[in-house]
XYZ file of C-alpha atoms in Angstrom:
473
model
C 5.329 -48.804 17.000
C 2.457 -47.825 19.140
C 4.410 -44.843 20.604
C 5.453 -43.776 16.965
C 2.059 -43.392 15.543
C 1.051 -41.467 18.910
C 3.878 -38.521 18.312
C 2.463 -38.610 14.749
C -0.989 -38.141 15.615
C 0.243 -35.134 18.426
C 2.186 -33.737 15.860
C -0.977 -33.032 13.752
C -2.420 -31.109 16.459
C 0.244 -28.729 16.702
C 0.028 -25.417 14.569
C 2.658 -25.406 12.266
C 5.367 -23.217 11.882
C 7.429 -24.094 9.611
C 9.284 -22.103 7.310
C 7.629 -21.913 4.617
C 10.578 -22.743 1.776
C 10.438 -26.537 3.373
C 6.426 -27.042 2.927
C 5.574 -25.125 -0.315
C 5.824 -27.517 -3.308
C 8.945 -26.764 -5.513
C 6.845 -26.931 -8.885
C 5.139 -23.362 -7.467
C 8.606 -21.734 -7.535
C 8.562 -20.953 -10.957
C 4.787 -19.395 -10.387
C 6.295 -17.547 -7.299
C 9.361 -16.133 -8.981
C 6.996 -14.823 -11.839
C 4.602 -12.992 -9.422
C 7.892 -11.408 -7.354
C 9.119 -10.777 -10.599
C 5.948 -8.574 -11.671
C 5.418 -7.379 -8.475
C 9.158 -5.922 -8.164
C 8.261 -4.082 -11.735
C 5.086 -2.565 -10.230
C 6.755 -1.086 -6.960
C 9.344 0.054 -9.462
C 7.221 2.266 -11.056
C 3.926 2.635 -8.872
C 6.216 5.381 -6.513
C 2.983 7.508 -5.577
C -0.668 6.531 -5.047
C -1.410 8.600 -8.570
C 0.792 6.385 -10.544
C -0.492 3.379 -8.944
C -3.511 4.411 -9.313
C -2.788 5.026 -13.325
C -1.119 1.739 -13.460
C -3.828 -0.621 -12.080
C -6.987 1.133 -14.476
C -4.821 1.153 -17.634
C -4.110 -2.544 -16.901
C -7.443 -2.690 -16.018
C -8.783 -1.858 -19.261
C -6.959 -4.112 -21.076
C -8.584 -7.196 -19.369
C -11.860 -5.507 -20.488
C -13.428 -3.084 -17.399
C -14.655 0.360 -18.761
C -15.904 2.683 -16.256
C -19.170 2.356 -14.347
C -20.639 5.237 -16.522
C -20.282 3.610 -19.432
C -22.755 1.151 -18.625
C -26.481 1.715 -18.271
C -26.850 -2.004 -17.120
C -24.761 -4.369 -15.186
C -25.274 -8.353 -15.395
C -23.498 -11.155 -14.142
C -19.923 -11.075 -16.115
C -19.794 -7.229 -16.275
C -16.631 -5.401 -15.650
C -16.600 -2.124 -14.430
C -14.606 0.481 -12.031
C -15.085 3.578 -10.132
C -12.676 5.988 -9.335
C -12.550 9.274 -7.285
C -9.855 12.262 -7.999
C -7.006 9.548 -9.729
C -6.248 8.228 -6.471
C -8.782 6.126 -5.388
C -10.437 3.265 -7.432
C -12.981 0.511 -7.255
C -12.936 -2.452 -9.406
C -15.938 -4.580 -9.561
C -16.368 -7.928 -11.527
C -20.181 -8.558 -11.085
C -20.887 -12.353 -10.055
C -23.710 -15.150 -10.281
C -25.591 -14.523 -7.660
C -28.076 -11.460 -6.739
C -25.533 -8.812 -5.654
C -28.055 -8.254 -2.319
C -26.463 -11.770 -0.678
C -23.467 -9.571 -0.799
C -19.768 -9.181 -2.230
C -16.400 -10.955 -1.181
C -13.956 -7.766 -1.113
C -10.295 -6.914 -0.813
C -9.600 -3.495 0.128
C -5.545 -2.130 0.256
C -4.145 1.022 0.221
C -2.062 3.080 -2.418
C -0.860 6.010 -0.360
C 2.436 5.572 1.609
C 4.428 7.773 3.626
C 6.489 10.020 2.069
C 7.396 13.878 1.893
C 5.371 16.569 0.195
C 5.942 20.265 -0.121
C 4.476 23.176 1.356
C 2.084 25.360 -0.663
C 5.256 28.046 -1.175
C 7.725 25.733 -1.439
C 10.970 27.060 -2.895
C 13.015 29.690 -1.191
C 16.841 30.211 -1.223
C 19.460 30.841 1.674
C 22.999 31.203 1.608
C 22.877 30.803 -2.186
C 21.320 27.503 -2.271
C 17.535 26.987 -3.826
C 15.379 24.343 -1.251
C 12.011 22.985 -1.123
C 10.211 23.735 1.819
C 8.530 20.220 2.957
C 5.962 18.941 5.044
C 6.385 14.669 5.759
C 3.235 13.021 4.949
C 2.797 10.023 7.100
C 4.440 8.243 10.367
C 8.165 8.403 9.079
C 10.979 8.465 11.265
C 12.835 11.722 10.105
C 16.346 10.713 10.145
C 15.805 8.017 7.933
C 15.447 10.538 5.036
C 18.241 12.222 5.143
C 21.445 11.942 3.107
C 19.940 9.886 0.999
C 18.801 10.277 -3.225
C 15.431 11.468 -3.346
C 13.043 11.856 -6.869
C 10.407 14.083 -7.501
C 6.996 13.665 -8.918
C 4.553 16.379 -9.894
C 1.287 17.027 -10.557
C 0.627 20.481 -11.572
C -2.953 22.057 -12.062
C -2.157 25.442 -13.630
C -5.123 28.148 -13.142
C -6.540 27.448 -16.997
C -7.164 23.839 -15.497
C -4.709 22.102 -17.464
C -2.192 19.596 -16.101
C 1.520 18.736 -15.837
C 2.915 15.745 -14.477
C 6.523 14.727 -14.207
C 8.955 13.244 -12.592
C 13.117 13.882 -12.054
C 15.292 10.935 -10.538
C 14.076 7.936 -11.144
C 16.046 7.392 -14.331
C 19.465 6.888 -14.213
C 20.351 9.776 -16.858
C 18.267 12.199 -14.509
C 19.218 14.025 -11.769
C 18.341 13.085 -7.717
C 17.547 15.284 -5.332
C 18.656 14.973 -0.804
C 18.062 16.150 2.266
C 21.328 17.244 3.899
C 22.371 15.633 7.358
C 25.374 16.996 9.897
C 28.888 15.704 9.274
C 29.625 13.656 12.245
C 32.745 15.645 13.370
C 29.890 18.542 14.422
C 27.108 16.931 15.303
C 28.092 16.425 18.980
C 25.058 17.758 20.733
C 23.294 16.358 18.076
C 24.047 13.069 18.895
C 22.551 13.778 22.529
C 19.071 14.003 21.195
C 16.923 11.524 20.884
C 16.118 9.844 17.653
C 12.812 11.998 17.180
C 14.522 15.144 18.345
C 17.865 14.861 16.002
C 16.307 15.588 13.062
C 12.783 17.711 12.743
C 10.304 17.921 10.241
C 11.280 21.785 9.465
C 14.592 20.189 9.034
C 13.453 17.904 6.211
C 14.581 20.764 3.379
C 15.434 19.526 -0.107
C 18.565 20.734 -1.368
C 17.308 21.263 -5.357
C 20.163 24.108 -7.234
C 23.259 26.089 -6.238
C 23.638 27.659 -9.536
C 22.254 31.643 -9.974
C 21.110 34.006 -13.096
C 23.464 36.299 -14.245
C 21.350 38.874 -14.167
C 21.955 41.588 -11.849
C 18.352 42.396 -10.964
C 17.262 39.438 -9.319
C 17.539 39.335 -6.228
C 17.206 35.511 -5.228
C 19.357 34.423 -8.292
C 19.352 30.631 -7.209
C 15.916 30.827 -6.906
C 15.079 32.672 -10.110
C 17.234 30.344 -11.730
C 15.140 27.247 -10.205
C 12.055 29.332 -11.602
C 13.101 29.572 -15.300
C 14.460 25.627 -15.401
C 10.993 25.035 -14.207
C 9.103 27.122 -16.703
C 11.162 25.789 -19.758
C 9.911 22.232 -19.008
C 7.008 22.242 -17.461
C 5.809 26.081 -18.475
C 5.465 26.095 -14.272
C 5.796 29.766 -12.344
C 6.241 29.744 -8.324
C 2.060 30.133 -8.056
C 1.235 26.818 -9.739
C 3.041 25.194 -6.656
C -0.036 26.236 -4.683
C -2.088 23.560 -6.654
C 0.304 20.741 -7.209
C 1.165 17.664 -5.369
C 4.884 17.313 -5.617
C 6.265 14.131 -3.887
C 9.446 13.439 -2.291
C 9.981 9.746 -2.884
C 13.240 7.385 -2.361
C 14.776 6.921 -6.453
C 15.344 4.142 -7.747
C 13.587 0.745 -8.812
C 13.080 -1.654 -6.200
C 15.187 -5.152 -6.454
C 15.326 -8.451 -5.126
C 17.629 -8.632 -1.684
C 19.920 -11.757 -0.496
C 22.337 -13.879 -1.698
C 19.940 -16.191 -2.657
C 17.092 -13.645 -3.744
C 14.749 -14.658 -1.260
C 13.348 -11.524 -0.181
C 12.339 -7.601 -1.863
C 14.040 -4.022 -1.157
C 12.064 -1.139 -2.159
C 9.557 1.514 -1.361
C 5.910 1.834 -0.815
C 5.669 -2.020 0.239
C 3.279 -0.731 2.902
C 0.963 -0.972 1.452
C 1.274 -1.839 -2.169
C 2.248 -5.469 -1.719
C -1.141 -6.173 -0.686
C -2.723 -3.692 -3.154
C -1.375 -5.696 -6.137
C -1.510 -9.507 -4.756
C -5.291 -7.791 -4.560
C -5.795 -6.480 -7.700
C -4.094 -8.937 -9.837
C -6.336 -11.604 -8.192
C -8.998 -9.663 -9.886
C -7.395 -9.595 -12.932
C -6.170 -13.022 -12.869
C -10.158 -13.995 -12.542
C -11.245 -15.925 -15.661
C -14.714 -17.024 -15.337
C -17.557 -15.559 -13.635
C -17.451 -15.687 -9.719
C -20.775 -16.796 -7.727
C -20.431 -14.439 -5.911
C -19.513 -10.661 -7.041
C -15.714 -9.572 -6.224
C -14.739 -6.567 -5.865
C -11.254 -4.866 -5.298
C -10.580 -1.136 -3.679
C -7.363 0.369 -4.202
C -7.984 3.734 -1.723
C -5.838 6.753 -0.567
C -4.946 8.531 3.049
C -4.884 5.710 4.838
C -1.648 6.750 6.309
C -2.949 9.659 7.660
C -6.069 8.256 8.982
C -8.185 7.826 6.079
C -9.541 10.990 6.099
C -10.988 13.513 3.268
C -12.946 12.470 -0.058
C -10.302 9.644 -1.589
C -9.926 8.423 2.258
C -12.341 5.361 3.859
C -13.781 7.692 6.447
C -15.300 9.560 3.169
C -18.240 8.461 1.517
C -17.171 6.910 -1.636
C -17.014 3.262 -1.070
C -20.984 3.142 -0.601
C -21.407 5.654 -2.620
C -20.019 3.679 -5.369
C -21.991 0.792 -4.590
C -25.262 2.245 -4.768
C -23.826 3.480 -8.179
C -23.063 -0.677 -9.075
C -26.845 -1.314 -7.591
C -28.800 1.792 -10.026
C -27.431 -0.006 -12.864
C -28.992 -3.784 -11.482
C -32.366 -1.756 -10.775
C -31.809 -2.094 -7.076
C -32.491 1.287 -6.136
C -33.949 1.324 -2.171
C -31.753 1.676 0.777
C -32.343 -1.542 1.989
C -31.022 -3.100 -1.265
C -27.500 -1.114 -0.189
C -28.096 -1.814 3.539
C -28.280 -5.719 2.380
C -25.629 -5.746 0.094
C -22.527 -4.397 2.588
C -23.825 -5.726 5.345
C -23.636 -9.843 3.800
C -20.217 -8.975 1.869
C -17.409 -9.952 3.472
C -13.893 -8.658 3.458
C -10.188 -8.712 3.989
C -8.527 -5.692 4.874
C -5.184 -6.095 3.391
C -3.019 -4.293 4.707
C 1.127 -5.613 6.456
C 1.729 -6.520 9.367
C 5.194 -6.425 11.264
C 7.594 -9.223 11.983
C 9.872 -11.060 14.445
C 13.123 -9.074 14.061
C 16.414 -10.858 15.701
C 18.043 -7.236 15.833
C 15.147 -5.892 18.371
C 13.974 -9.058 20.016
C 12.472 -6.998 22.812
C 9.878 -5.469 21.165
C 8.089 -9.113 19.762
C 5.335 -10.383 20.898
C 6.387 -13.701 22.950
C 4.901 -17.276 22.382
C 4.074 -17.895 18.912
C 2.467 -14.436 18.432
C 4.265 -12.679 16.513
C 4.806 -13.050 12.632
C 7.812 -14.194 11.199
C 9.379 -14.088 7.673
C 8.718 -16.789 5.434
C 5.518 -18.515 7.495
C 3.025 -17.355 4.725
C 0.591 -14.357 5.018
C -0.783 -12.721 8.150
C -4.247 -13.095 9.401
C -4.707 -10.650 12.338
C -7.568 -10.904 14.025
C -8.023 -7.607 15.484
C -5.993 -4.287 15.321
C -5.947 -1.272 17.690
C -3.288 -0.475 20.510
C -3.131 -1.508 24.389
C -6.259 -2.359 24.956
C -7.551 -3.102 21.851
C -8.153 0.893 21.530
C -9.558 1.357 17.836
C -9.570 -2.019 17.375
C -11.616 -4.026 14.618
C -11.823 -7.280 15.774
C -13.306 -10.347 13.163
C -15.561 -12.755 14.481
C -14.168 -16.563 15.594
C -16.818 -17.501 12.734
C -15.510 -15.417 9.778
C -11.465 -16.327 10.852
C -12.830 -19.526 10.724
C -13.908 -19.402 7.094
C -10.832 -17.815 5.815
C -8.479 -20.704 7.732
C -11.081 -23.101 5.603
C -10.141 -21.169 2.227
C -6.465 -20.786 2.913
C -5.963 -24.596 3.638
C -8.200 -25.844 1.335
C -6.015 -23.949 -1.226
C -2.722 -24.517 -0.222
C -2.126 -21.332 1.372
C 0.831 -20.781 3.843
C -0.599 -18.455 6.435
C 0.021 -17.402 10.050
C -1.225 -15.519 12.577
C 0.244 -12.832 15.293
C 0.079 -9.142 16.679
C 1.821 -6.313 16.229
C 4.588 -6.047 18.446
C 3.826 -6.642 22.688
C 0.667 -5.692 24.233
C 1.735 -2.198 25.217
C 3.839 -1.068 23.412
C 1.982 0.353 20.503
C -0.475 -0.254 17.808
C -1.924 0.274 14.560
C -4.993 0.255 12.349
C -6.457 -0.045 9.002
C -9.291 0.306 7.061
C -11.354 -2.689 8.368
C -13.185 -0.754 10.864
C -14.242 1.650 8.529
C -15.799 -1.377 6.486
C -16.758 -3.524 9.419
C -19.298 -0.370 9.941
C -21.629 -1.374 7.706
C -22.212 -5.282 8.978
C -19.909 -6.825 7.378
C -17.691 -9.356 7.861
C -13.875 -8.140 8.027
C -10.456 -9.296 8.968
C -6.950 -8.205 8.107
C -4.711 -10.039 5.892
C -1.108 -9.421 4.334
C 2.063 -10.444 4.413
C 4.754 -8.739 7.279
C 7.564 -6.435 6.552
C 10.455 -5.592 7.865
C 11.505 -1.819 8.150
C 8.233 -0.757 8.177
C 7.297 2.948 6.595
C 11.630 3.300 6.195
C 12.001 4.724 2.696
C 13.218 1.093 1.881
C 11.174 -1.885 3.058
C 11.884 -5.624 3.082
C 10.104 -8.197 2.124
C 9.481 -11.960 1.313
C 8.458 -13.206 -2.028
C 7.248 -16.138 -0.710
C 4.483 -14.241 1.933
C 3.923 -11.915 -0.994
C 3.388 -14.965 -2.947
C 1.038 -16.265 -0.365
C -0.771 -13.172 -0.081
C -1.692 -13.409 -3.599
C -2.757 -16.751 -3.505
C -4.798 -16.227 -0.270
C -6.455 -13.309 -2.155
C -7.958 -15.301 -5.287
C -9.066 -17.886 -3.453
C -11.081 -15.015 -1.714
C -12.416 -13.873 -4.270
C -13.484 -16.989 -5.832
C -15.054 -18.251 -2.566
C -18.367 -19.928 -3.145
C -19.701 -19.984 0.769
């Protein structure tokens, strides 16, 4: 008896692992097949950071936020957002408390990687029409070949009016593909590496085949391209020069597995964490203590940069704009106010993969499937290079939140010590004072034009986050 109760008490001091079907309680499976089920229809049709972008402020307004300049005042129970080009927004539900003792934030991104076009983007050889691309993001390039590809525009003619579309998505519509070697002549390219076999000028999209009839053209594939794209979209070959047109994987994203455990689709890096954040936003009923706040940003894939990116200006920017309308108008109002927020970057993490054991990091730090989200306490590469790293405090409050709310979580790096890296947007926010850590659930084929992964850390994730941003401190 006595040695019984002592293995019980060591096993409590043991972290768990478990996986996570065996611990969470089965009456939240209905709860967690309704999120995955919602979340599968957002990826479905959230394919670029513009459409995301449209999708979360039209939802938005329907739970009652109007835009920031619509309000001359804020008060506790205001609703507002801020948004920058239609691709990077701000959602703010103003709390109890004086705004000055600071915010509890979750910040995601809506960008992913993906392939764009050049600024003169359709040209014909040997009879075939292409679009000339440039890959937007860290993709590996043979992964998006030979595969169907849809398009989405956004057109800015010169009069300033816009076009948007999209071709392939639908099943009735066309796709679109990059073309690969057939494997009975690609002998020396089989000899090159995997970053060598297929190159970013390689990456052309194979678009028509079929010319005009008339005689005096003399790219007839091309011309042909040309008037299919002025009938619908009243588009000649200059308006590509201010357009984004994206090159994204068709199709709706679906559940995976026999027994529908897990998610297939695109962009899960990094809108799984985007929505799990902004539906804990929207999911908010009452009026928080303290004021939450949700940012939904671009170019984080490409390091953040320009005005939609963190390294811009906007995120303070709009928070002095929150601040003018709560007559808090002096610097040290705004220095107060980001520095005593607190926030978690949340953004995926990798996982333990059985096919490439050698690149996990060993004893118990590294992620797996199904353990819950992923608190990660610092980022960066090799030696912590770039690295925003959360206090023992602040990782201590978030354990308190996650298990005092039933939260499956866990905790790991990515991949072994030297072998690579990555970052997020934490360190752009930890800049100001604040408290930061990242949090989200792993994947698995990370940035591959389909992901994988687990309703139940998505689930998790989304959990994690409302408790967040209902923490009282």
């Amino acid at each position: 008896m006595e040695k019984k109760e002592k293995k019980e008490k060591k096993s409590e001091l043991l972290l768990n692992t478990e996986n996570g079907w065996n611990r969470i309680d089965d009456k939240e499976l209905p709860s967690l097949e309704a999120y995955a089920k919602e979340y599968i229809s957002f990826l479905s049709k959230a394919k670029t950071e513009r459409l995301a972008h449209d999708f979360a402020v039209e939802k938005a307004k329907e739970k009652g936020y109007v835009s920031v300049s619509e309000k001359e005042k804020l008060q506790p129970g205001d609703k507002v957002y801020i948004s920058h080009s239609g691709r990077t927004v701000f959602f703010i539900l103003i709390g109890k408390k004086d705004i000055t003792e600071g915010m509890n934030l979750l910040g995601g991104h809506i960008d992913c990687p993906r392939i764009d076009l050049k600024p003169n983007p359709l040209y014909e050889d040997s009879e075939l029409a292409f679009f000339d691309t440039h890959y937007y993001g860290g993709i590996r390039k043979y992964q998006w070949v030979a595969l169907p590809l849809a398009v989405h525009g956004h057109v800015v003619k010169q009069d300033g009016s816009v076009v948007n579309f999209s071709v392939g998505e639908n099943e009735d519509e066309p796709v679109f593909s990059i073309t690969d070697l057939l494997p009975h002549l690609a002998q020396k390219q089989a000899e090159k590496t995997i970053a060598e076999a297929v190159t970013g000028e390689n990456l052309n999209l194979l678009i028509g085949t079929v010319p005009v009839k008339s005689t005096e053209a003399k790219l007839k594939v091309k011309e042909k391209i040309l008037q299919i794209l002025n009938e619908k979209y009243g588009m000649k070959e200059e308006d590509f020069n201010s357009a984004d047109i994206q090159m994204v994987p068709a199709g709706k994203a679906r559940e995976m597995g026999f027994d529908r455990s897990m998610i297939l689709g695109y962009g899960q890096d990094d809108r799984i964490c985007s929505f799990a954040a902004f539906k804990a936003l929207m999911d908010m009923n009452e009026i928080p203590e303290y004021t939450a706040g949700v940012l939904l940003c671009d170019k984080e894939e490409v390091g953040s940069y320009g005005a939609t990116g963190m390294q811009s200006f906007f995120f303070e920017n709009a928070v002095a704009e929150v601040l003018h309308r709560m007559e808090k108008i002096s610097l040290v109002d705004l220095n107060r106010t980001l520095s005593k927020s607190k926030m978690l970057s949340a953004d995926v993490n990798s996982l333990h993969d059985p096919n490439f054991p050698e690149v996990s990091s060993p004893n118990n730090n590294m992620p797996q499937m199904n353990r819950g989200t992923i608190i990660q306490k610092y980022t960066g590469a090799r030696g912590k290079s770039g690295a925003s790293e959360a206090s023992p405090e602040f990782v201590a409050e978030v354990r308190k939140i996650f298990n005092t709310n039933g939260v499956l979580w866990q905790t790991g790096e990515l991949g072994k010590v030297d072998l690579g890296g990555s970052g997020t947007i934490a360190y752009y926010m930890a800049r100001y004072g604040m408290d930061v850590i990242d949090c989200g659930p792993g994947l698995f084929s990370m940035h591959a034009p389909f992901e994988v992964s687990s309703k139940l850390d998505a689930y998790m994730t989304w959990k994690g986050f409302k408790a967040f941003l209902n923490y009282k401190r």
